[in-house]
Coordinates of C-alpha atoms in Angstrom, one line a residue:
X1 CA 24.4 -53.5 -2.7
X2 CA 25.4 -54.9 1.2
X3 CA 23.2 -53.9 3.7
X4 CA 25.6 -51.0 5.6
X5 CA 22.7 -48.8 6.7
X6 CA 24.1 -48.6 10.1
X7 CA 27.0 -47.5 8.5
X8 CA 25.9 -44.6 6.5
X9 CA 23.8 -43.5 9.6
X10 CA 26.5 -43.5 11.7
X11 CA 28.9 -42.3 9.4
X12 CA 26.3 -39.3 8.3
X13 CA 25.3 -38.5 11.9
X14 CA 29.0 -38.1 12.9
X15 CA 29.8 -35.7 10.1
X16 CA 27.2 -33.8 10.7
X17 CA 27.3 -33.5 14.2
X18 CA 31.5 -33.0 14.0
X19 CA 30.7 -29.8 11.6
X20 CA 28.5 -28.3 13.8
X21 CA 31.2 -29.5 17.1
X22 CA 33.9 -27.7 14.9
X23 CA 31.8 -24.5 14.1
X24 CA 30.7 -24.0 17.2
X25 CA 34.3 -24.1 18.4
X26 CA 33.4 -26.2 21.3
X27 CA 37.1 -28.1 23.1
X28 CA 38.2 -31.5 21.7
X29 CA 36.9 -34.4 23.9
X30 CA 37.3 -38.2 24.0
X31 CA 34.1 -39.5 22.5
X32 CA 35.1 -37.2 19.4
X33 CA 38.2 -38.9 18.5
X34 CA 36.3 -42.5 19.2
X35 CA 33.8 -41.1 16.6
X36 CA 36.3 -39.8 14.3
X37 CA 37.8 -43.3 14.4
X38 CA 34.4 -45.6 14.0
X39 CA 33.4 -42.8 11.3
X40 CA 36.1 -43.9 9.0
X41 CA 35.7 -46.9 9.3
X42 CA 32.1 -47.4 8.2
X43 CA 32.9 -44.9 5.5
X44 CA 35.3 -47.7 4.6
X45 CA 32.0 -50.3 5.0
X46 CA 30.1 -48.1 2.3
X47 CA 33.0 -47.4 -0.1
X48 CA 33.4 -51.2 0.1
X49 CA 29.9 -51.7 -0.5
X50 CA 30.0 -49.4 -3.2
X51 CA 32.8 -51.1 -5.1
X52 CA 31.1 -54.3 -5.0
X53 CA 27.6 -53.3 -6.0
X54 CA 28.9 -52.7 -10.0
X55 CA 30.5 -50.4 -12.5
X56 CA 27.2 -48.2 -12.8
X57 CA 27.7 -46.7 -9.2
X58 CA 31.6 -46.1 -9.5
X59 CA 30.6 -42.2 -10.3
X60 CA 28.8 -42.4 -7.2
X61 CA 31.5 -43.9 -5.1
X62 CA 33.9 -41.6 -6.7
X63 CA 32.1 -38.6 -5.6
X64 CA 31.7 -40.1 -2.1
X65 CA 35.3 -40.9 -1.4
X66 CA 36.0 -37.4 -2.7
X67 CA 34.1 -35.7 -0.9
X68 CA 34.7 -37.4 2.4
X69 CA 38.6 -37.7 2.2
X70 CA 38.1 -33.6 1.8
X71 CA 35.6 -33.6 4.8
X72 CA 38.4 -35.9 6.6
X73 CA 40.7 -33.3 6.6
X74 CA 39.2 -30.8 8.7
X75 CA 38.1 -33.6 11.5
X76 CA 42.0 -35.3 11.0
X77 CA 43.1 -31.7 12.3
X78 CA 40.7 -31.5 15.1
X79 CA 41.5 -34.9 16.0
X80 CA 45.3 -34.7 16.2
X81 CA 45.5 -30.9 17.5
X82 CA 42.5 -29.8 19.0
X83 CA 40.5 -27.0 18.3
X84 CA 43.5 -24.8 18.9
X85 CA 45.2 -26.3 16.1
X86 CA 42.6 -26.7 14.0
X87 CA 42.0 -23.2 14.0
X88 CA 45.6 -22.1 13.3
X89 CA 45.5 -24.5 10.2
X90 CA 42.4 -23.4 8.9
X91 CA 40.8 -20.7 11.0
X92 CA 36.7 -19.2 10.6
X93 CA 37.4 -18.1 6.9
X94 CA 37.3 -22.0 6.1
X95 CA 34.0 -22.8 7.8
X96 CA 31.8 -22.2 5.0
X97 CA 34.1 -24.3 2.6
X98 CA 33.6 -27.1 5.0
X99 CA 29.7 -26.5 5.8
X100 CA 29.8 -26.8 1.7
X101 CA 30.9 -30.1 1.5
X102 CA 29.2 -31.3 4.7
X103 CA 26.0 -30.4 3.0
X104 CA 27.6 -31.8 -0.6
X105 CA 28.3 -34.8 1.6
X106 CA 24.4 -35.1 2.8
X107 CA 23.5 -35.3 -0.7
X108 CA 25.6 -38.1 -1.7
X109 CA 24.3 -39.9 1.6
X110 CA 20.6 -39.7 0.3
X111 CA 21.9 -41.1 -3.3
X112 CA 23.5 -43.7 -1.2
X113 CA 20.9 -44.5 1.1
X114 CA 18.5 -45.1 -1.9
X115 CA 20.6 -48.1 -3.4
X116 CA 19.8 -50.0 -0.1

């Protein structure tokens, strides 16, 4: 597989961190969006990555872009309309779905991490 551990740090650092941003229900700022933004794009890297390294990881990548296009969601709302709007969309009752598949999303990052 191509080297994209910076990407998968980066990428799983900012998901982590924008879960616990969102959760915490702290105001939208600048350096969010800028990490929203850089955060796709490695998860782009790695799903490239992925796609390259053979047919014996496409469950893996599967799973990944899965799971990430559902974390996406949630960050896409905070991103375009603030915590205000996020909460309108999906309010506290969807916290622990997207704490689930922040910590579903962890997982597949160690899977990942351990093809480099």
């Amino acid at each position: 597989m191509l080297d994209v551990k910076n990407s998968i740090d980066r990428l799983s650092w900012t998901v982590d961190h924008h879960f616990l941003h969102i959760k915490n229900q702290h105001d939208f700022m600048r350096a969010w969006a800028v990490q929203f933004e850089l955060a796709y794009t490695d998860f782009r890297v790695i799903q490239m990555a992925l796609q390259l390294s053979g047919e014996e990881n496409h469950p893996l990548l599967a799973r990944f872009a899965a799971n990430y296009e559902a974390i996406f969601q949630y960050e896409y709302e905070f991103a375009g309309n603030g915590l205000e709007g996020f909460n309108a969309k999906f309010g506290p009752s969807e916290i622990p779905k997207y704490e689930a598949l922040v910590k579903e999303f962890d997982g597949i990052i160690k899977e990942i991490q351990a093809l480099q």
